Tab-separated table of C-alpha atoms in Angstrom:
chain	number	residue	atom	x	y	z
A	1	UNK	CA	89.709	80.652	133.934
A	2	UNK	CA	91.413	80.774	130.887
A	3	UNK	CA	89.772	80.449	127.440
A	4	UNK	CA	90.773	79.752	124.023
A	5	UNK	CA	90.550	82.735	121.353
A	6	UNK	CA	91.090	82.805	117.570
A	7	UNK	CA	92.108	86.103	115.907
A	8	UNK	CA	91.871	86.379	112.211
A	9	UNK	CA	93.313	89.428	110.244
A	10	UNK	CA	94.190	90.290	106.511
A	11	UNK	CA	95.574	93.805	105.538
A	12	UNK	CA	96.260	95.862	102.881
A	13	UNK	CA	98.912	93.846	101.380
A	14	UNK	CA	96.340	91.094	100.302
A	15	UNK	CA	98.795	88.415	100.537
A	16	UNK	CA	97.290	86.337	103.461
A	17	UNK	CA	94.663	85.563	105.869
A	18	UNK	CA	96.541	85.251	109.343
A	19	UNK	CA	95.070	83.406	112.344
A	20	UNK	CA	96.251	82.918	115.499
A	21	UNK	CA	95.304	80.758	118.583
A	22	UNK	CA	95.550	82.545	122.002
A	23	UNK	CA	94.448	81.646	125.365
A	24	UNK	CA	93.151	84.673	127.475
A	25	UNK	CA	92.349	84.586	130.916
A	26	UNK	CA	90.101	86.414	132.963
A	27	UNK	CA	92.620	89.598	133.644
A	28	UNK	CA	92.796	89.718	130.014
A	29	UNK	CA	96.550	88.363	129.788
A	30	UNK	CA	97.123	87.285	126.515
A	31	UNK	CA	99.219	84.170	125.555
A	32	UNK	CA	99.962	83.610	121.428
A	33	UNK	CA	99.883	79.880	121.433
A	34	UNK	CA	100.073	79.349	117.513
A	35	UNK	CA	99.913	80.493	114.079
A	36	UNK	CA	98.797	79.884	110.687
A	37	UNK	CA	99.155	81.880	107.264
A	38	UNK	CA	96.595	80.874	104.582
A	39	UNK	CA	98.013	82.746	101.529
A	40	UNK	CA	95.853	84.163	98.937
A	41	UNK	CA	95.554	82.607	95.385
A	42	UNK	CA	96.694	84.969	92.980
A	43	UNK	CA	93.277	85.224	91.230
A	44	UNK	CA	91.289	85.887	94.895
A	45	UNK	CA	94.044	88.223	95.456
A	46	UNK	CA	93.674	89.780	91.973
A	47	UNK	CA	89.777	90.446	92.700
A	48	UNK	CA	90.245	91.862	95.999
A	49	UNK	CA	92.544	94.476	94.516
A	50	UNK	CA	89.834	95.307	91.701
A	51	UNK	CA	87.314	95.245	94.562
A	52	UNK	CA	89.495	98.094	96.480
A	53	UNK	CA	88.173	100.798	93.602
A	54	UNK	CA	85.193	102.635	93.894
A	55	UNK	CA	83.992	101.668	90.705
A	56	UNK	CA	82.827	97.954	91.522
A	57	UNK	CA	79.121	97.854	90.822
A	58	UNK	CA	78.402	94.120	90.194
A	59	UNK	CA	76.594	92.996	93.101
A	60	UNK	CA	76.628	89.372	92.350
A	61	UNK	CA	80.271	89.773	92.006
A	62	UNK	CA	80.657	91.287	95.183
A	63	UNK	CA	79.057	88.639	96.937
A	64	UNK	CA	80.756	85.847	95.487
A	65	UNK	CA	83.876	87.685	96.349
A	66	UNK	CA	82.661	87.849	100.052
A	67	UNK	CA	81.942	83.988	99.703
A	68	UNK	CA	85.280	83.219	98.743
A	69	UNK	CA	86.977	85.022	101.050
A	70	UNK	CA	85.126	83.882	103.843
A	71	UNK	CA	85.902	80.426	103.066
A	72	UNK	CA	89.327	81.190	102.818
A	73	UNK	CA	88.994	82.122	106.586
A	74	UNK	CA	87.181	78.927	107.255
A	75	UNK	CA	90.425	77.176	105.657
A	76	UNK	CA	92.921	78.914	107.869
A	77	UNK	CA	90.787	78.311	110.987
A	78	UNK	CA	90.476	74.366	110.398
A	79	UNK	CA	94.302	74.436	109.273
A	80	UNK	CA	95.108	76.264	112.892
A	81	UNK	CA	93.028	73.861	114.875
A	82	UNK	CA	94.715	70.857	113.097
A	83	UNK	CA	98.121	72.243	113.514
A	84	UNK	CA	97.613	73.281	117.191
A	85	UNK	CA	95.462	69.851	118.072
A	86	UNK	CA	92.421	72.051	119.173
A	87	UNK	CA	88.861	71.293	118.327
A	88	UNK	CA	86.306	73.758	117.522
A	89	UNK	CA	84.361	73.082	120.707
A	90	UNK	CA	87.790	74.053	122.789
A	91	UNK	CA	87.342	77.495	121.171
A	92	UNK	CA	85.222	80.465	122.992
A	93	UNK	CA	85.171	82.815	120.007
A	94	UNK	CA	86.715	83.938	117.008
A	95	UNK	CA	87.692	87.347	116.284
A	96	UNK	CA	87.607	88.057	112.746
A	97	UNK	CA	88.466	91.776	111.322
A	98	UNK	CA	87.690	90.938	107.657
A	99	UNK	CA	89.268	92.765	104.485
A	100	UNK	CA	89.090	96.240	104.137
A	101	UNK	CA	87.881	97.258	101.039
A	102	UNK	CA	87.248	101.131	101.925
A	103	UNK	CA	87.460	103.321	104.844
A	104	UNK	CA	85.726	106.649	104.791
A	105	UNK	CA	86.003	107.921	108.245
A	106	UNK	CA	84.742	111.629	109.441
A	107	UNK	CA	87.772	113.084	108.811
A	108	UNK	CA	87.191	112.720	105.162
A	109	UNK	CA	83.466	112.502	104.863
A	110	UNK	CA	83.232	115.997	106.801
A	111	UNK	CA	84.729	117.254	103.425
A	112	UNK	CA	81.570	116.702	101.498
A	113	UNK	CA	79.100	116.096	104.136
A	114	UNK	CA	78.675	112.345	102.964
A	115	UNK	CA	78.148	109.674	105.687
A	116	UNK	CA	81.272	108.187	107.298
A	117	UNK	CA	81.499	104.371	107.061
A	118	UNK	CA	84.215	101.509	106.883
A	119	UNK	CA	83.485	98.546	104.621
A	120	UNK	CA	85.275	95.063	105.852
A	121	UNK	CA	84.712	92.038	103.232
A	122	UNK	CA	83.363	89.293	105.125
A	123	UNK	CA	80.424	86.778	105.867
A	124	UNK	CA	80.550	85.845	109.738
A	125	UNK	CA	77.552	83.500	109.108
A	126	UNK	CA	79.320	81.327	106.968
A	127	UNK	CA	82.326	81.241	109.212
A	128	UNK	CA	80.310	80.792	112.259
A	129	UNK	CA	78.377	77.853	110.993
A	130	UNK	CA	81.126	76.202	108.821
A	131	UNK	CA	83.605	76.095	111.933
A	132	UNK	CA	80.937	75.875	114.405
A	133	UNK	CA	82.489	78.571	116.332
A	134	UNK	CA	80.894	82.038	117.311
A	135	UNK	CA	82.304	84.782	115.598
A	136	UNK	CA	83.051	88.959	116.520
A	137	UNK	CA	83.434	90.940	113.482
A	138	UNK	CA	82.614	94.394	112.255
A	139	UNK	CA	85.080	95.989	114.805
A	140	UNK	CA	85.366	99.489	113.551
A	141	UNK	CA	81.730	100.209	112.931
A	142	UNK	CA	80.160	101.408	116.173
A	143	UNK	CA	83.743	103.327	116.826
A	144	UNK	CA	82.862	105.335	113.817
A	145	UNK	CA	79.078	105.763	114.694
A	146	UNK	CA	80.240	107.337	118.106
A	147	UNK	CA	82.259	109.996	116.077
A	148	UNK	CA	85.360	108.040	116.027
A	149	UNK	CA	87.566	107.172	113.006
A	150	UNK	CA	87.463	103.230	113.412
A	151	UNK	CA	91.098	103.234	113.299
A	152	UNK	CA	93.397	102.325	114.413
A	153	UNK	CA	92.223	99.852	116.891
A	154	UNK	CA	95.192	98.179	117.950
A	155	UNK	CA	96.505	100.916	120.198
A	156	UNK	CA	94.363	99.493	122.975
A	157	UNK	CA	95.644	96.376	122.848
A	158	UNK	CA	99.128	97.666	122.422
A	159	UNK	CA	98.777	99.378	125.550
A	160	UNK	CA	97.346	96.498	127.435
A	161	UNK	CA	100.239	94.089	126.887
A	162	UNK	CA	103.212	96.692	126.135
A	163	UNK	CA	102.555	99.027	129.254
A	164	UNK	CA	103.463	96.608	131.821
A	165	UNK	CA	106.697	95.420	129.955
A	166	UNK	CA	108.104	98.809	128.395
A	167	UNK	CA	109.444	101.967	129.817
A	168	UNK	CA	107.468	104.906	129.894
A	169	UNK	CA	107.453	106.776	126.405
A	170	UNK	CA	107.468	103.938	124.500
A	171	UNK	CA	106.155	103.962	120.681
A	172	UNK	CA	104.630	100.631	119.243
A	173	UNK	CA	104.941	101.075	115.517
A	174	UNK	CA	103.079	99.100	113.101
A	175	UNK	CA	104.404	98.455	109.807
A	176	UNK	CA	101.757	96.894	107.802
A	177	UNK	CA	100.047	98.437	104.563
A	178	UNK	CA	99.747	101.672	106.620
A	179	UNK	CA	101.883	102.249	109.210
A	180	UNK	CA	100.594	103.376	112.917
A	181	UNK	CA	101.972	104.556	115.991
A	182	UNK	CA	101.024	103.920	119.542
A	183	UNK	CA	102.641	106.300	121.986
A	184	UNK	CA	102.500	105.247	125.664
A	185	UNK	CA	102.877	108.617	127.863
A	186	UNK	CA	105.099	109.292	130.777
A	187	UNK	CA	102.604	107.744	133.156
A	188	UNK	CA	101.930	104.706	131.028
A	189	UNK	CA	98.049	105.362	131.276
A	190	UNK	CA	98.067	107.900	128.769
A	191	UNK	CA	97.811	106.736	125.215
A	192	UNK	CA	98.002	108.206	121.131
A	193	UNK	CA	97.649	106.499	118.585
A	194	UNK	CA	97.314	107.595	114.700
A	195	UNK	CA	98.192	105.911	111.445
A	196	UNK	CA	101.442	107.777	109.904
A	197	UNK	CA	100.517	107.352	106.416
A	198	UNK	CA	101.689	104.506	103.745
A	199	UNK	CA	104.389	101.554	104.820
A	200	UNK	CA	103.868	98.665	102.662
A	201	UNK	CA	100.934	99.465	100.633
A	202	UNK	CA	102.829	101.838	97.999
A	203	UNK	CA	105.815	99.633	98.016
A	204	UNK	CA	103.553	96.688	96.894
A	205	UNK	CA	101.698	98.976	94.277
A	206	UNK	CA	104.929	100.108	92.874
A	207	UNK	CA	106.587	96.476	92.641
A	208	UNK	CA	103.303	95.255	91.053
A	209	UNK	CA	103.145	97.990	88.335
A	210	UNK	CA	106.556	97.622	87.443
A	211	UNK	CA	107.556	94.048	88.003
A	212	UNK	CA	104.227	92.174	87.929
A	213	UNK	CA	101.622	90.647	90.030
A	214	UNK	CA	101.443	88.836	92.626
A	215	UNK	CA	104.793	90.102	94.168
A	216	UNK	CA	106.591	92.446	96.486
A	217	UNK	CA	109.922	93.769	97.040
A	218	UNK	CA	111.260	90.956	99.331
A	219	UNK	CA	113.654	92.291	102.371
A	220	UNK	CA	113.758	95.663	100.269
A	221	UNK	CA	116.257	93.976	97.582
A	222	UNK	CA	115.183	95.901	94.507
A	223	UNK	CA	114.687	99.061	96.636
A	224	UNK	CA	118.494	98.994	97.623
A	225	UNK	CA	119.281	98.910	93.945
A	226	UNK	CA	117.642	102.092	93.293
A	227	UNK	CA	118.380	105.710	94.114
A	228	UNK	CA	116.016	108.000	95.818
A	229	UNK	CA	114.836	110.916	93.711
A	230	UNK	CA	114.900	113.861	96.186
A	231	UNK	CA	112.593	116.210	94.325
A	232	UNK	CA	109.762	113.258	94.049
A	233	UNK	CA	110.398	112.276	97.623
A	234	UNK	CA	110.051	116.070	98.613
A	235	UNK	CA	106.871	116.365	96.770
A	236	UNK	CA	105.274	113.275	98.318
A	237	UNK	CA	106.105	114.464	101.710
A	238	UNK	CA	104.165	117.508	101.134
A	239	UNK	CA	101.009	116.068	101.359
A	240	UNK	CA	98.969	117.378	104.184
A	241	UNK	CA	98.048	114.192	105.765
A	242	UNK	CA	101.550	114.087	107.452
A	243	UNK	CA	101.417	117.284	109.304
A	244	UNK	CA	97.596	116.819	110.088
A	245	UNK	CA	97.330	116.477	113.918
A	246	UNK	CA	95.725	113.316	115.479
A	247	UNK	CA	93.140	111.843	115.838
A	248	UNK	CA	93.542	110.717	112.448
A	249	UNK	CA	93.543	107.473	110.162
A	250	UNK	CA	93.986	106.612	106.383
A	251	UNK	CA	94.066	103.651	104.045
A	252	UNK	CA	94.943	102.762	100.629
A	253	UNK	CA	91.785	104.327	99.107
A	254	UNK	CA	93.871	107.502	99.699
A	255	UNK	CA	97.642	106.642	99.114
A	256	UNK	CA	96.614	104.796	96.278
A	257	UNK	CA	97.605	104.670	92.364
A	258	UNK	CA	95.907	107.892	91.814
A	259	UNK	CA	97.624	109.924	94.391
A	260	UNK	CA	100.848	108.444	93.471
A	261	UNK	CA	100.765	109.437	89.560
A	262	UNK	CA	99.305	112.980	90.401
A	263	UNK	CA	103.000	113.172	92.214
A	264	UNK	CA	104.820	111.694	89.166
A	265	UNK	CA	105.827	114.270	86.472
A	266	UNK	CA	108.087	111.741	84.435
A	267	UNK	CA	108.764	108.604	84.002
A	268	UNK	CA	110.722	106.755	86.616
A	269	UNK	CA	112.895	103.526	86.848
A	270	UNK	CA	110.842	101.009	88.882
A	271	UNK	CA	113.951	100.303	91.279
A	272	UNK	CA	114.364	104.295	92.054
A	273	UNK	CA	110.585	104.698	92.703
A	274	UNK	CA	110.489	101.894	95.067
A	275	UNK	CA	113.734	103.092	96.925
A	276	UNK	CA	111.721	106.733	97.082
A	277	UNK	CA	108.746	105.164	98.262
A	278	UNK	CA	110.614	103.074	101.045
A	279	UNK	CA	112.531	106.651	102.158
A	280	UNK	CA	108.947	108.253	102.176
A	281	UNK	CA	107.865	105.459	104.649
A	282	UNK	CA	110.641	106.387	106.672
A	283	UNK	CA	110.787	110.101	106.768
A	284	UNK	CA	106.758	110.383	107.426
A	285	UNK	CA	107.567	108.056	110.377
A	286	UNK	CA	110.378	110.071	111.628
A	287	UNK	CA	108.348	113.320	111.167
A	288	UNK	CA	105.347	111.663	112.918
A	289	UNK	CA	107.227	111.526	116.013
A	290	UNK	CA	107.043	115.157	115.815
A	291	UNK	CA	103.212	115.335	116.732
A	292	UNK	CA	103.936	113.500	119.934
A	293	UNK	CA	104.359	115.469	123.148
A	294	UNK	CA	107.745	113.700	124.016
A	295	UNK	CA	110.397	111.776	121.933
A	296	UNK	CA	110.108	108.189	122.401
A	297	UNK	CA	112.369	106.542	124.695
A	298	UNK	CA	111.702	102.898	122.740
A	299	UNK	CA	110.175	102.272	119.727
A	300	UNK	CA	109.066	98.531	119.235
A	301	UNK	CA	108.140	97.782	115.594
A	302	UNK	CA	105.898	94.988	114.473
A	303	UNK	CA	103.778	94.043	111.253
A	304	UNK	CA	105.071	92.622	107.639
A	305	UNK	CA	107.381	95.503	107.317
A	306	UNK	CA	109.995	94.212	109.949
A	307	UNK	CA	110.905	91.714	107.221
A	308	UNK	CA	112.067	94.295	104.887
A	309	UNK	CA	115.904	94.555	105.739
A	310	UNK	CA	116.274	97.806	103.844
A	311	UNK	CA	113.334	99.333	105.764
A	312	UNK	CA	114.532	98.286	109.457
A	313	UNK	CA	118.102	99.920	108.343
A	314	UNK	CA	116.928	103.051	107.371
A	315	UNK	CA	114.371	103.466	110.236
A	316	UNK	CA	117.795	102.505	112.522
A	317	UNK	CA	119.466	105.271	110.958
A	318	UNK	CA	117.062	107.992	111.087
A	319	UNK	CA	115.536	107.545	114.329
A	320	UNK	CA	118.889	107.126	115.955
A	321	UNK	CA	119.779	107.532	118.935
A	322	UNK	CA	116.145	106.318	119.743
A	323	UNK	CA	116.613	102.247	120.068
A	324	UNK	CA	114.644	100.462	117.434
A	325	UNK	CA	113.440	96.777	118.272
A	326	UNK	CA	110.726	94.204	117.317
A	327	UNK	CA	107.910	92.688	119.597
A	328	UNK	CA	109.717	89.455	119.100
A	329	UNK	CA	112.159	90.995	121.932
A	330	UNK	CA	108.822	90.486	123.949
A	331	UNK	CA	107.905	87.082	123.132
A	332	UNK	CA	105.397	88.280	120.406
A	333	UNK	CA	105.717	87.402	116.570
A	334	UNK	CA	105.718	90.699	114.646
A	335	UNK	CA	103.845	89.169	112.174
A	336	UNK	CA	100.959	88.176	114.447
A	337	UNK	CA	100.670	91.413	116.641
A	338	UNK	CA	97.616	92.622	114.649
A	339	UNK	CA	95.568	89.237	114.519
A	340	UNK	CA	96.326	88.466	118.400
A	341	UNK	CA	94.672	92.048	118.885
A	342	UNK	CA	91.402	90.785	117.360
A	343	UNK	CA	91.437	87.642	119.210
A	344	UNK	CA	91.549	90.086	122.484
A	345	UNK	CA	89.242	92.474	121.099
A	346	UNK	CA	86.533	89.524	120.907
A	347	UNK	CA	87.490	88.879	124.181
A	348	UNK	CA	86.663	92.392	125.174
A	349	UNK	CA	83.560	92.044	123.282
A	350	UNK	CA	82.467	88.823	125.126
A	351	UNK	CA	83.070	90.828	128.333
A	352	UNK	CA	81.091	93.511	127.621
A	353	UNK	CA	84.460	95.794	127.772
A	354	UNK	CA	84.927	98.474	125.854
A	355	UNK	CA	87.691	97.899	122.898
A	356	UNK	CA	88.261	101.397	121.529
A	357	UNK	CA	90.396	104.329	122.829
A	358	UNK	CA	88.501	107.624	122.616
A	359	UNK	CA	91.705	109.730	122.951
A	360	UNK	CA	92.957	107.599	119.766
A	361	UNK	CA	90.128	107.341	117.595
A	362	UNK	CA	87.891	110.606	118.523
A	363	UNK	CA	85.193	108.783	119.307
A	364	UNK	CA	82.838	110.610	121.627
A	365	UNK	CA	82.918	107.749	124.409
A	366	UNK	CA	84.405	104.397	125.039
A	367	UNK	CA	82.391	101.598	123.125
A	368	UNK	CA	82.154	97.878	122.953
A	369	UNK	CA	83.381	96.945	119.552
A	370	UNK	CA	81.940	94.312	116.958
A	371	UNK	CA	78.750	92.541	116.580
A	372	UNK	CA	78.534	88.398	117.370
A	373	UNK	CA	77.213	85.484	114.970
A	374	UNK	CA	76.470	82.662	116.621
A	375	UNK	CA	77.444	79.045	115.262
A	376	UNK	CA	74.089	77.854	116.464
């Protein structure tokens, strides 16, 4: 019997809460029925950006931010239900990722002997009580406790959906704040997945620094007017993360304003910085493909970055002759893929089915991801 699930995701771009309604049958086949994006207000977005710094110390302010973010998730769920003509009683479970504030996986923690952890802002109790729907959340922590990176988690979903539709050696490329890749091997049962580096996160940061907040470089328009600063680009590409072997994960706490400022040794025009950072995204993705056992036969892109026309053009050029397409060609909205993945991971939790791929995250074993908060 098929059941309704809601998936909730907000990424490092901190622009909106994405909500999707899915119908999932007993075989895990997932049908995306509808979507809703609830934008952050400018003040809430600014507070979230501020919280993504290790200096936050005001516990009251932190809990207020958690409350306000979770209230926005409730609004997103209610609006999704309204536009989908569904009631809370018809929904089995919400799978809610939360807003990542800090990601400190074993690969980073091992350098100084600190505890590995990941922190997603969320009050699942508030969401469960106010929507009347059970919530599965905290998806990453158990993988970390099992020795994994806690990321990326979407490759399991990518494999579940695309292994049946795509040819062998297909790569799924997620262009979110951080770019990650899922490679389906020659037999389509072996999977490799890892974060390649920054996608939108540094582009959004540079735009805010030079042109004000909130905002982003829509369609890469400003970057298209700039020139690549080759010396800077080469300094950026020399970061050891790009040649590190998987399993590996990263986030905006690494590819941050501090990281960028250390690479800049002179003033630079905003449009030139944007153009150079866009090329960093492209070149680091192309370079990451050399870490795979074989060149991909097809690359299928998803995430907000697919709407950046300049980014997609540059990827097409530098990935040639490999064909680049998007998940839209397979009936899945590129903007909704991650939210759908967390609806599916909630379905996995309800069936006590492991949701991580140890070959991707480096975990010692497969584990059921998440914790459940009941509405009653």
